[in-house]
Tab-separated table of C-alpha atoms and ligand atoms in Angstrom:
chain	number	residue	atom	x	y	z
A	1	UNK	CA	46.505	120.736	341.114
A	2	UNK	CA	49.630	122.258	339.163
A	3	UNK	CA	49.763	120.094	335.670
A	4	UNK	CA	52.504	118.582	335.554
A	5	UNK	CA	54.563	119.376	331.755
A	6	UNK	CA	56.852	116.745	330.382
A	7	UNK	CA	59.481	119.439	329.177
A	8	UNK	CA	59.116	120.516	333.148
A	9	UNK	CA	59.664	116.979	334.064
A	10	UNK	CA	62.759	117.409	332.591
A	11	UNK	CA	64.037	119.802	333.563
A	12	UNK	CA	63.909	119.474	336.605
A	13	UNK	CA	66.041	115.741	336.719
A	14	UNK	CA	67.973	117.646	334.301
A	15	UNK	CA	68.675	120.347	337.097
A	16	UNK	CA	68.696	117.648	339.704
A	17	UNK	CA	71.012	115.848	337.343
A	18	UNK	CA	73.975	118.506	336.452
A	19	UNK	CA	72.608	120.186	340.090
A	20	UNK	CA	72.075	124.137	340.152
A	21	UNK	CA	70.347	126.982	337.937
A	22	UNK	CA	74.227	127.834	336.554
A	23	UNK	CA	74.026	124.764	334.841
A	24	UNK	CA	70.457	124.871	333.428
A	25	UNK	CA	71.428	128.002	331.661
A	26	UNK	CA	74.019	127.199	330.215
A	27	UNK	CA	71.782	123.791	329.692
A	28	UNK	CA	69.317	126.874	328.004
A	29	UNK	CA	72.259	128.040	325.916
A	30	UNK	CA	73.615	124.975	324.209
A	31	UNK	CA	69.987	123.440	323.575
A	32	UNK	CA	69.055	126.984	321.499
A	33	UNK	CA	72.931	126.281	319.891
A	34	UNK	CA	71.910	122.840	319.155
A	35	UNK	CA	68.904	123.990	317.244
A	36	UNK	CA	71.165	126.063	315.445
A	37	UNK	CA	73.689	123.294	313.850
A	38	UNK	CA	70.522	121.229	313.263
A	39	UNK	CA	68.731	123.627	311.146
A	40	UNK	CA	72.643	124.336	309.378
A	41	UNK	CA	73.007	120.980	309.245
A	42	UNK	CA	69.055	120.329	307.215
A	43	UNK	CA	70.892	123.404	304.611
A	44	UNK	CA	71.736	120.820	301.337
A	45	UNK	CA	75.792	120.812	300.409
A	46	UNK	CA	76.823	122.568	297.389
A	47	UNK	CA	76.670	120.996	294.376
A	48	UNK	CA	78.276	120.469	291.201
A	49	UNK	CA	77.089	117.486	289.096
A	50	UNK	CA	75.069	119.566	286.290
A	51	UNK	CA	76.634	120.538	283.178
A	52	UNK	CA	79.183	123.641	284.525
A	53	UNK	CA	82.903	123.224	285.761
A	54	UNK	CA	83.212	122.618	289.770
A	55	UNK	CA	83.110	126.481	290.437
A	56	UNK	CA	85.106	125.473	294.330
A	57	UNK	CA	88.419	124.907	295.027
A	58	UNK	CA	88.454	121.113	296.298
A	59	UNK	CA	85.469	118.775	295.709
A	60	UNK	CA	82.649	118.639	297.372
A	61	UNK	CA	81.888	115.610	299.299
A	62	UNK	CA	81.227	114.349	302.885
A	63	UNK	CA	83.946	114.825	304.936
A	64	UNK	CA	85.640	110.999	306.539
A	65	UNK	CA	87.744	109.887	308.666
A	66	UNK	CA	90.757	106.897	307.866
A	67	UNK	CA	92.440	104.994	309.574
A	68	UNK	CA	95.561	107.447	310.463
A	69	UNK	CA	94.016	110.138	308.893
A	70	UNK	CA	92.087	113.709	310.004
A	71	UNK	CA	89.105	114.307	308.083
A	72	UNK	CA	89.196	114.497	304.526
A	73	UNK	CA	86.787	114.754	301.096
A	74	UNK	CA	86.088	111.696	300.337
A	75	UNK	CA	85.205	111.146	296.185
A	76	UNK	CA	84.436	107.654	296.237
A	77	UNK	CA	84.687	104.700	298.844
A	78	UNK	CA	85.389	101.863	296.626
A	79	UNK	CA	88.044	102.403	295.632
A	80	UNK	CA	88.890	104.755	298.120
A	81	UNK	CA	89.953	108.628	296.399
A	82	UNK	CA	90.004	111.484	299.551
A	83	UNK	CA	90.876	114.608	299.065
A	84	UNK	CA	92.601	116.972	301.155
A	85	UNK	CA	91.096	119.898	302.321
A	86	UNK	CA	92.158	123.831	301.397
A	87	UNK	CA	93.591	124.906	304.728
A	88	UNK	CA	96.220	122.183	304.431
A	89	UNK	CA	97.920	123.959	302.305
A	90	UNK	CA	98.933	128.015	304.395
A	91	UNK	CA	101.695	125.444	305.183
A	92	UNK	CA	104.545	123.598	302.359
A	93	UNK	CA	104.893	120.341	303.965
A	94	UNK	CA	101.425	118.258	303.767
A	95	UNK	CA	101.195	116.940	306.915
A	96	UNK	CA	100.165	113.197	306.253
A	97	UNK	CA	97.563	113.107	307.991
A	98	UNK	CA	95.549	115.495	305.646
A	99	UNK	CA	97.524	113.704	302.513
A	100	UNK	CA	95.151	112.995	299.647
A	101	UNK	CA	94.188	109.428	298.719
A	102	UNK	CA	93.728	107.592	295.540
A	103	UNK	CA	93.636	103.960	294.538
A	104	UNK	CA	92.612	102.487	291.739
A	105	UNK	CA	92.011	98.826	293.090
A	106	UNK	CA	89.924	97.723	296.080
A	107	UNK	CA	92.311	95.287	297.820
A	108	UNK	CA	94.130	97.630	299.526
A	109	UNK	CA	96.774	96.863	302.271
A	110	UNK	CA	95.246	97.295	305.931
A	111	UNK	CA	98.554	95.707	307.440
A	112	UNK	CA	102.540	94.703	306.148
A	113	UNK	CA	104.444	92.574	308.248
A	114	UNK	CA	107.622	93.891	308.103
A	115	UNK	CA	109.413	90.805	309.506
A	116	UNK	CA	107.563	88.669	306.434
A	117	UNK	CA	108.043	91.528	304.142
A	118	UNK	CA	110.475	91.678	301.275
A	119	UNK	CA	111.709	94.319	298.155
A	120	UNK	CA	111.509	91.543	295.116
A	121	UNK	CA	114.332	92.588	292.446
A	122	UNK	CA	113.853	90.444	289.087
A	123	UNK	CA	113.505	90.616	285.621
A	124	UNK	CA	116.433	90.947	283.224
A	125	UNK	CA	118.281	91.367	286.204
A	126	UNK	CA	122.402	89.633	287.182
A	127	UNK	CA	120.566	88.516	290.456
A	128	UNK	CA	117.494	88.370	292.290
A	129	UNK	CA	116.617	90.303	294.933
A	130	UNK	CA	114.681	90.071	298.345
A	131	UNK	CA	115.481	92.340	300.797
A	132	UNK	CA	113.928	93.578	304.810
A	133	UNK	CA	112.964	96.595	305.545
A	134	UNK	CA	116.289	96.503	307.324
A	135	UNK	CA	118.493	95.712	304.645
A	136	UNK	CA	116.831	98.514	302.321
A	137	UNK	CA	117.985	100.552	305.831
A	138	UNK	CA	121.364	99.364	306.015
A	139	UNK	CA	122.914	98.626	302.938
A	140	UNK	CA	121.802	102.107	300.867
A	141	UNK	CA	122.732	104.746	301.876
A	142	UNK	CA	119.086	107.402	302.615
A	143	UNK	CA	118.828	110.369	301.371
A	144	UNK	CA	115.636	112.489	301.456
A	145	UNK	CA	114.061	114.978	299.168
A	146	UNK	CA	111.613	116.847	299.397
A	147	UNK	CA	108.395	116.525	296.455
A	148	UNK	CA	105.061	117.373	295.774
A	149	UNK	CA	102.607	114.882	294.671
A	150	UNK	CA	100.145	115.682	292.112
A	151	UNK	CA	97.263	113.380	290.911
A	152	UNK	CA	97.504	113.894	286.468
A	153	UNK	CA	93.675	114.175	287.291
A	154	UNK	CA	93.934	116.820	290.446
A	155	UNK	CA	91.575	119.475	288.926
A	156	UNK	CA	89.497	117.188	286.803
A	157	UNK	CA	86.059	118.683	288.058
A	158	UNK	CA	87.519	121.941	285.778
A	159	UNK	CA	87.235	120.176	282.172
A	160	UNK	CA	84.173	121.651	280.149
A	161	UNK	CA	82.873	119.566	278.545
A	162	UNK	CA	82.535	116.925	282.376
A	163	UNK	CA	85.154	114.545	281.900
A	164	UNK	CA	84.666	110.401	283.889
A	165	UNK	CA	86.830	109.687	286.652
A	166	UNK	CA	86.885	111.255	290.098
A	167	UNK	CA	85.868	115.038	290.363
A	168	UNK	CA	88.432	116.396	291.778
A	169	UNK	CA	88.652	119.553	292.979
A	170	UNK	CA	92.601	121.245	293.352
A	171	UNK	CA	93.547	118.495	296.551
A	172	UNK	CA	94.878	115.590	294.666
A	173	UNK	CA	97.858	116.947	295.650
A	174	UNK	CA	100.654	116.914	298.536
A	175	UNK	CA	104.343	117.994	299.510
A	176	UNK	CA	106.455	115.974	301.683
A	177	UNK	CA	109.796	115.710	302.808
A	178	UNK	CA	110.338	111.816	301.673
A	179	UNK	CA	113.523	109.551	302.688
A	180	UNK	CA	115.012	106.423	301.560
A	181	UNK	CA	117.051	104.448	298.740
A	182	UNK	CA	117.373	105.672	295.683
A	183	UNK	CA	116.779	103.706	292.024
A	184	UNK	CA	119.854	103.264	291.248
A	185	UNK	CA	121.058	101.759	293.813
A	186	UNK	CA	119.065	98.570	293.823
A	187	UNK	CA	119.310	98.987	290.701
A	188	UNK	CA	123.441	98.420	290.534
A	189	UNK	CA	123.608	95.725	293.495
A	190	UNK	CA	121.187	93.850	290.967
A	191	UNK	CA	122.531	94.661	288.112
A	192	UNK	CA	120.651	95.865	284.743
A	193	UNK	CA	121.869	93.167	282.105
A	194	UNK	CA	121.809	94.259	278.375
A	195	UNK	CA	118.799	95.068	276.114
A	196	UNK	CA	116.657	96.259	279.970
A	197	UNK	CA	114.789	99.313	278.400
A	198	UNK	CA	112.112	99.755	281.112
A	199	UNK	CA	111.628	99.356	285.106
A	200	UNK	CA	108.351	98.031	286.670
A	201	UNK	CA	107.114	98.620	289.250
A	202	UNK	CA	103.893	96.665	291.377
A	203	UNK	CA	102.154	96.828	295.058
A	204	UNK	CA	100.619	95.073	297.396
A	205	UNK	CA	96.786	95.947	296.049
A	206	UNK	CA	94.512	93.506	294.108
A	207	UNK	CA	91.199	94.089	292.277
A	208	UNK	CA	88.851	94.028	289.457
A	209	UNK	CA	90.367	97.577	288.147
A	210	UNK	CA	87.774	99.256	285.495
A	211	UNK	CA	85.364	96.361	283.808
A	212	UNK	CA	86.649	94.425	281.175
A	213	UNK	CA	89.708	96.036	281.154
A	214	UNK	CA	91.854	93.286	282.585
A	215	UNK	CA	93.464	94.880	285.416
A	216	UNK	CA	93.954	93.466	288.423
A	217	UNK	CA	96.646	94.696	289.325
A	218	UNK	CA	98.330	98.498	289.500
A	219	UNK	CA	101.248	98.710	286.956
A	220	UNK	CA	103.883	101.157	286.260
A	221	UNK	CA	106.674	101.784	284.512
A	222	UNK	CA	109.422	103.932	283.758
A	223	UNK	CA	112.169	103.863	280.964
A	224	UNK	CA	115.761	103.118	282.300
A	225	UNK	CA	116.859	105.973	279.795
A	226	UNK	CA	115.367	108.361	281.179
A	227	UNK	CA	116.591	111.078	283.494
A	228	UNK	CA	114.405	110.879	285.872
A	229	UNK	CA	115.576	106.824	287.105
A	230	UNK	CA	118.843	109.164	288.732
A	231	UNK	CA	116.567	111.241	290.945
A	232	UNK	CA	114.004	108.399	291.891
A	233	UNK	CA	113.823	106.987	295.404
A	234	UNK	CA	112.172	103.706	297.649
A	235	UNK	CA	110.899	106.013	300.256
A	236	UNK	CA	110.790	104.316	303.787
A	237	UNK	CA	109.430	107.599	305.423
A	238	UNK	CA	106.910	110.559	304.878
A	239	UNK	CA	107.615	113.619	306.452
A	240	UNK	CA	109.496	111.225	309.037
A	241	UNK	CA	107.793	109.207	309.616
A	242	UNK	CA	106.590	105.852	308.637
A	243	UNK	CA	103.851	105.979	305.594
A	244	UNK	CA	100.670	106.040	306.616
A	245	UNK	CA	98.725	102.583	304.871
A	246	UNK	CA	96.729	104.752	302.824
A	247	UNK	CA	99.629	106.815	301.223
A	248	UNK	CA	101.728	103.104	300.720
A	249	UNK	CA	104.034	101.594	303.586
A	250	UNK	CA	105.751	100.005	303.991
A	251	UNK	CA	107.751	101.680	300.547
A	252	UNK	CA	106.517	103.714	297.961
A	253	UNK	CA	108.127	105.262	294.801
A	254	UNK	CA	108.925	109.095	294.633
A	255	UNK	CA	109.353	110.131	291.429
A	256	UNK	CA	109.705	114.111	291.672
A	257	UNK	CA	108.761	116.409	289.075
A	258	UNK	CA	106.634	113.816	287.475
A	259	UNK	CA	102.965	113.239	287.876
A	260	UNK	CA	101.900	110.087	291.411
A	261	UNK	CA	100.444	108.074	288.968
A	262	UNK	CA	104.463	106.761	288.367
A	263	UNK	CA	104.409	107.054	292.724
A	264	UNK	CA	103.604	103.131	293.022
A	265	UNK	CA	102.456	102.783	296.660
A	266	UNK	CA	103.275	99.724	298.847
A	267	UNK	CA	106.381	98.971	296.500
A	268	UNK	CA	107.393	95.158	296.209
A	269	UNK	CA	108.734	94.413	293.055
A	270	UNK	CA	110.310	96.186	290.422
A	271	UNK	CA	111.128	94.136	287.306
A	272	UNK	CA	113.508	95.330	284.926
A	273	UNK	CA	112.249	94.859	281.823
A	274	UNK	CA	113.472	94.372	277.840
A	275	UNK	CA	110.064	95.394	276.561
A	276	UNK	CA	108.659	98.544	276.789
A	277	UNK	CA	105.498	98.117	278.840
A	278	UNK	CA	102.245	97.949	277.084
A	279	UNK	CA	99.731	96.796	279.958
A	280	UNK	CA	96.786	98.428	280.983
A	281	UNK	CA	97.434	101.541	282.783
A	282	UNK	CA	100.468	102.545	280.561
A	283	UNK	CA	98.809	101.974	277.268
A	284	UNK	CA	94.857	102.996	278.231
A	285	UNK	CA	95.389	104.793	281.428
A	286	UNK	CA	96.852	107.996	282.140
A	287	UNK	CA	97.596	109.153	278.530
A	288	UNK	CA	97.312	112.435	276.934
A	289	UNK	CA	97.657	114.072	273.499
A	290	UNK	CA	100.984	113.967	272.270
A	291	UNK	CA	99.703	117.904	271.416
A	292	UNK	CA	101.329	121.290	273.421
A	293	UNK	CA	100.073	121.380	276.804
A	294	UNK	CA	98.356	117.809	276.333
A	295	UNK	CA	95.423	119.984	274.741
A	296	UNK	CA	92.740	118.984	271.807
A	297	UNK	CA	89.379	118.641	271.994
A	298	UNK	CA	86.218	115.748	272.347
A	299	UNK	CA	85.455	116.602	267.836
A	300	UNK	CA	89.461	114.971	267.288
A	301	UNK	CA	89.329	112.539	269.483
A	302	UNK	CA	86.164	111.369	268.305
A	303	UNK	CA	87.971	110.829	264.762
A	304	UNK	CA	90.783	109.122	265.547
A	305	UNK	CA	92.697	112.208	265.241
A	306	UNK	CA	94.951	112.618	268.525
A	307	UNK	CA	97.858	110.002	269.179
A	308	UNK	CA	98.168	109.189	272.837
A	309	UNK	CA	101.177	109.358	275.408
A	310	UNK	CA	101.691	108.363	278.760
A	311	UNK	CA	101.580	111.858	280.878
A	312	UNK	CA	104.621	112.933	282.522
A	313	UNK	CA	105.801	115.561	283.954
A	314	UNK	CA	104.015	118.574	286.131
A	315	UNK	CA	103.258	121.738	284.813
A	316	UNK	CA	103.351	124.674	286.930
A	317	UNK	CA	101.118	125.930	288.733
A	318	UNK	CA	100.337	127.849	291.843
A	319	UNK	CA	97.221	128.384	294.160
A	320	UNK	CA	95.247	130.968	296.104
A	321	UNK	CA	95.129	129.377	299.879
A	322	UNK	CA	94.345	132.659	302.299
A	323	UNK	CA	91.561	134.286	301.743
A	324	UNK	CA	89.194	131.719	300.898
A	325	UNK	CA	86.420	134.136	300.167
A	326	UNK	CA	84.466	132.736	303.060
A	327	UNK	CA	84.700	136.246	305.275
A	328	UNK	CA	84.114	139.842	304.253
A	329	UNK	CA	87.403	141.637	304.539
A	330	UNK	CA	87.046	145.025	305.717
A	331	UNK	CA	87.947	147.698	303.398
A	332	UNK	CA	91.699	149.374	304.048
A	333	UNK	CA	92.355	146.341	305.965
A	334	UNK	CA	95.776	144.530	304.497
A	335	UNK	CA	95.566	141.317	303.888
A	336	UNK	CA	97.999	138.886	303.243
A	337	UNK	CA	97.810	136.729	301.204
A	338	UNK	CA	99.094	133.524	301.023
A	339	UNK	CA	99.738	130.568	299.156
A	340	UNK	CA	101.408	127.598	297.177
A	341	UNK	CA	103.838	126.691	293.506
A	342	UNK	CA	105.124	124.198	292.518
A	343	UNK	CA	106.412	123.064	288.785
A	344	UNK	CA	108.362	119.505	287.143
A	345	UNK	CA	110.429	121.197	285.128
A	346	UNK	CA	112.095	123.518	287.798
A	347	UNK	CA	112.474	125.582	290.367
A	348	UNK	CA	109.253	128.096	291.006
A	349	UNK	CA	111.586	131.643	290.291
A	350	UNK	CA	108.412	134.310	290.282
A	351	UNK	CA	104.704	134.179	291.171
A	352	UNK	CA	102.823	137.840	290.705
A	353	UNK	CA	99.125	138.280	292.290
A	354	UNK	CA	96.602	140.550	290.945
A	355	UNK	CA	93.367	141.913	292.262
A	356	UNK	CA	91.763	142.573	289.315
A	357	UNK	CA	91.344	139.725	287.763
A	358	UNK	CA	94.351	139.530	286.065
A	359	UNK	CA	95.109	142.913	284.380
A	360	UNK	CA	97.522	144.285	286.233
A	361	UNK	CA	100.150	141.912	287.890
A	362	UNK	CA	102.326	142.559	290.812
A	363	UNK	CA	105.212	140.100	292.210
A	364	UNK	CA	104.868	138.306	295.586
A	365	UNK	CA	107.123	137.474	297.655
A	366	UNK	CA	108.377	133.846	297.475
A	367	UNK	CA	108.780	131.938	300.854
A	368	UNK	CA	111.494	129.451	301.393
A	369	UNK	CA	112.849	127.311	298.588
A	370	UNK	CA	113.347	123.736	299.495
A	371	UNK	CA	114.609	122.340	297.156
A	372	UNK	CA	113.114	122.398	292.927
A	373	UNK	CA	110.313	119.657	293.193
A	374	UNK	CA	108.800	120.946	296.315
A	375	UNK	CA	105.642	123.344	296.591
A	376	UNK	CA	107.072	126.658	297.622
A	377	UNK	CA	104.584	128.915	299.336
A	378	UNK	CA	104.404	132.636	298.748
A	379	UNK	CA	102.452	135.725	299.871
A	380	UNK	CA	102.452	139.304	299.636
A	381	UNK	CA	99.999	142.137	301.211
A	382	UNK	CA	97.301	143.677	299.264
A	383	UNK	CA	95.279	146.686	300.642
A	384	UNK	CA	92.006	146.752	299.034
A	385	UNK	CA	91.166	150.789	298.638
A	386	UNK	CA	87.350	150.010	298.297
A	387	UNK	CA	84.235	148.005	298.862
A	388	UNK	CA	83.307	145.777	296.397
A	389	UNK	CA	83.929	142.551	294.337
A	390	UNK	CA	87.370	141.343	293.730
A	391	UNK	CA	88.756	139.307	291.778
A	392	UNK	CA	92.192	138.070	292.916
A	393	UNK	CA	94.438	135.775	291.176
A	394	UNK	CA	97.682	134.782	290.967
A	395	UNK	CA	99.890	133.072	288.382
A	396	UNK	CA	104.207	131.147	288.470
A	397	UNK	CA	107.123	130.792	286.539
A	398	UNK	CA	109.801	128.644	286.521
A	399	UNK	CA	113.255	128.177	285.912
A	400	UNK	CA	112.481	127.255	282.856
A	401	UNK	CA	110.545	130.319	281.765
A	402	UNK	CA	107.199	128.186	281.702
A	403	UNK	CA	104.834	130.898	282.662
A	404	UNK	CA	100.838	129.889	283.443
A	405	UNK	CA	98.897	130.384	280.878
A	406	UNK	CA	94.693	131.808	281.245
A	407	UNK	CA	93.542	129.251	279.279
A	408	UNK	CA	92.170	125.250	280.389
A	409	UNK	CA	93.169	122.507	278.295
A	410	UNK	CA	90.761	119.566	277.612
A	411	UNK	CA	91.361	116.082	276.885
A	412	UNK	CA	89.602	112.676	277.669
A	413	UNK	CA	91.513	111.469	280.959
A	414	UNK	CA	91.061	114.751	282.670
A	415	UNK	CA	94.617	115.842	282.999
A	416	UNK	CA	97.499	118.407	283.115
A	417	UNK	CA	95.119	121.560	284.796
A	418	UNK	CA	97.445	123.882	284.845
A	419	UNK	CA	95.019	127.744	283.796
A	420	UNK	CA	95.877	130.073	286.308
A	421	UNK	CA	93.745	129.954	289.629
A	422	UNK	CA	91.310	132.880	290.828
A	423	UNK	CA	89.625	133.447	293.819
A	424	UNK	CA	86.324	135.666	294.352
A	425	UNK	CA	86.498	137.616	297.208
A	426	UNK	CA	84.145	140.972	299.312
A	427	UNK	CA	85.622	143.784	300.623
A	428	UNK	CA	82.921	145.319	302.866
A	429	UNK	CA	82.652	148.994	304.917
A	430	UNK	CA	84.833	148.917	307.872
A	431	UNK	CA	82.665	149.738	310.336
B	501	MTE	N1	100.340	101.082	294.308
B	501	MTE	C1	99.590	101.938	293.874
B	501	MTE	N2	100.316	102.865	293.838
B	501	MTE	C2	99.546	104.111	293.528
B	501	MTE	C3	98.477	104.163	293.085
B	501	MTE	C4	97.163	102.472	293.254
B	501	MTE	O1	96.349	102.574	292.449
B	501	MTE	N3	97.971	101.448	293.061
B	501	MTE	N4	97.855	105.134	292.478
B	501	MTE	C5	98.465	105.917	291.807
B	501	MTE	C6	98.029	107.674	291.774
B	501	MTE	S1	97.112	107.388	290.229
B	501	MTE	C7	98.159	109.033	292.816
B	501	MTE	S2	97.077	109.417	291.960
B	501	MTE	C8	99.325	108.039	293.818
B	501	MTE	C9	98.062	108.634	295.428
B	501	MTE	O2	99.168	109.068	296.083
B	501	MTE	P1	98.556	109.156	297.276
B	501	MTE	O3	97.040	108.149	297.617
B	501	MTE	O4	99.585	108.702	298.048
B	501	MTE	O5	98.530	110.643	297.692
B	501	MTE	O6	99.184	107.374	294.564
B	501	MTE	C10	100.083	106.534	292.685
B	501	MTE	N5	100.677	104.750	293.705
B	502	MO	MO1	96.314	109.624	289.762
């Protein structure tokens, strides 16, 4: 009598369940494929937690799924910090579901009932306002603007020596069309009284904040004489849809050209102040050295030589999105090199591409201009003539003549990185 082998049993059972040899064949293949997947999965993720700067385009972390979101790279879960993977930057607008997420406090709104919610205007105003969403949408003229939202700490993992804070790769940025009402119109409606200096913004999030810093809510302010006040909007739509909860539903501030620290999410209080705002988030966090490019050294910081000022406008940057170095490029094959560029100081007017690490530069073709605060796509065709390793590089110039430098910066907050980006690629024999 044949000895029953457990695997034969299960095979017979499976045949019975699935019914037929063809199914067995595909099941067999599937088992092989699964075995390959699991053997891949046991390989550890690459890391960058040593003294060296992160060499990868993005941050390194697990992919996680949060409500209304595609899988994004997790930096921390309390507070939530999620980075957008590189390939979402092939298009000028970043899908809402792929848009990066950054909060500072852990009690964030999970739901907001629009029947109860109001936007309050208070402080040194002629008349306090409590506006419902329908007031906002019906009493004020809607405006739309394409604008880049970038965290001041985007690319912080490049800093040498390393600095504390979320170790972002390049994906703490995104571009969207925001629709809402002008901050100026709201302020006019409430009536800003004489003697006012700044406007403060507060969202619904609460929490302990950094240990011992006494910062129960995230408060940011803009100077009333700052020209950006005229361009700032209170947005209730992002890419034609309500804002995702994690990106600030029901409304958020959009401060074109400025770093996202001012783009208050779940905005609920707009407060006109008579004194400059000295709260933790203005005077301690998000400050940069008052030097060229916000650059300094650990030594100067330690010796107390550095004057710190709130971070402001985003310097010019550009990125190579494809090719991403993950595959070998065949020799002599035309490659479309693609990416994005932006600057908080004005439209990007030139993007240059180099395939020799930055010795020779050639102008790339610019994509459509969606306004000076938007991502601008660029592309160029490159035909690698020889096999081997190449270092691709990209450099953008804005209308004010700002060009990306080939030096990094260093400051204790890990802000304002805008060094020329490089991408290594391998070109192999075509056959
Ligand atoms: N209410 C509130 N708004 C906030 C923050 C916050 O912690 N709370 N963080 C700011 C910072 S520093 C960043 S980088 C952006 C992130 O915007 P996003 O999550 O929509 O990408 O939100 C800004 N607005
Ligand atoms: Mo940020």
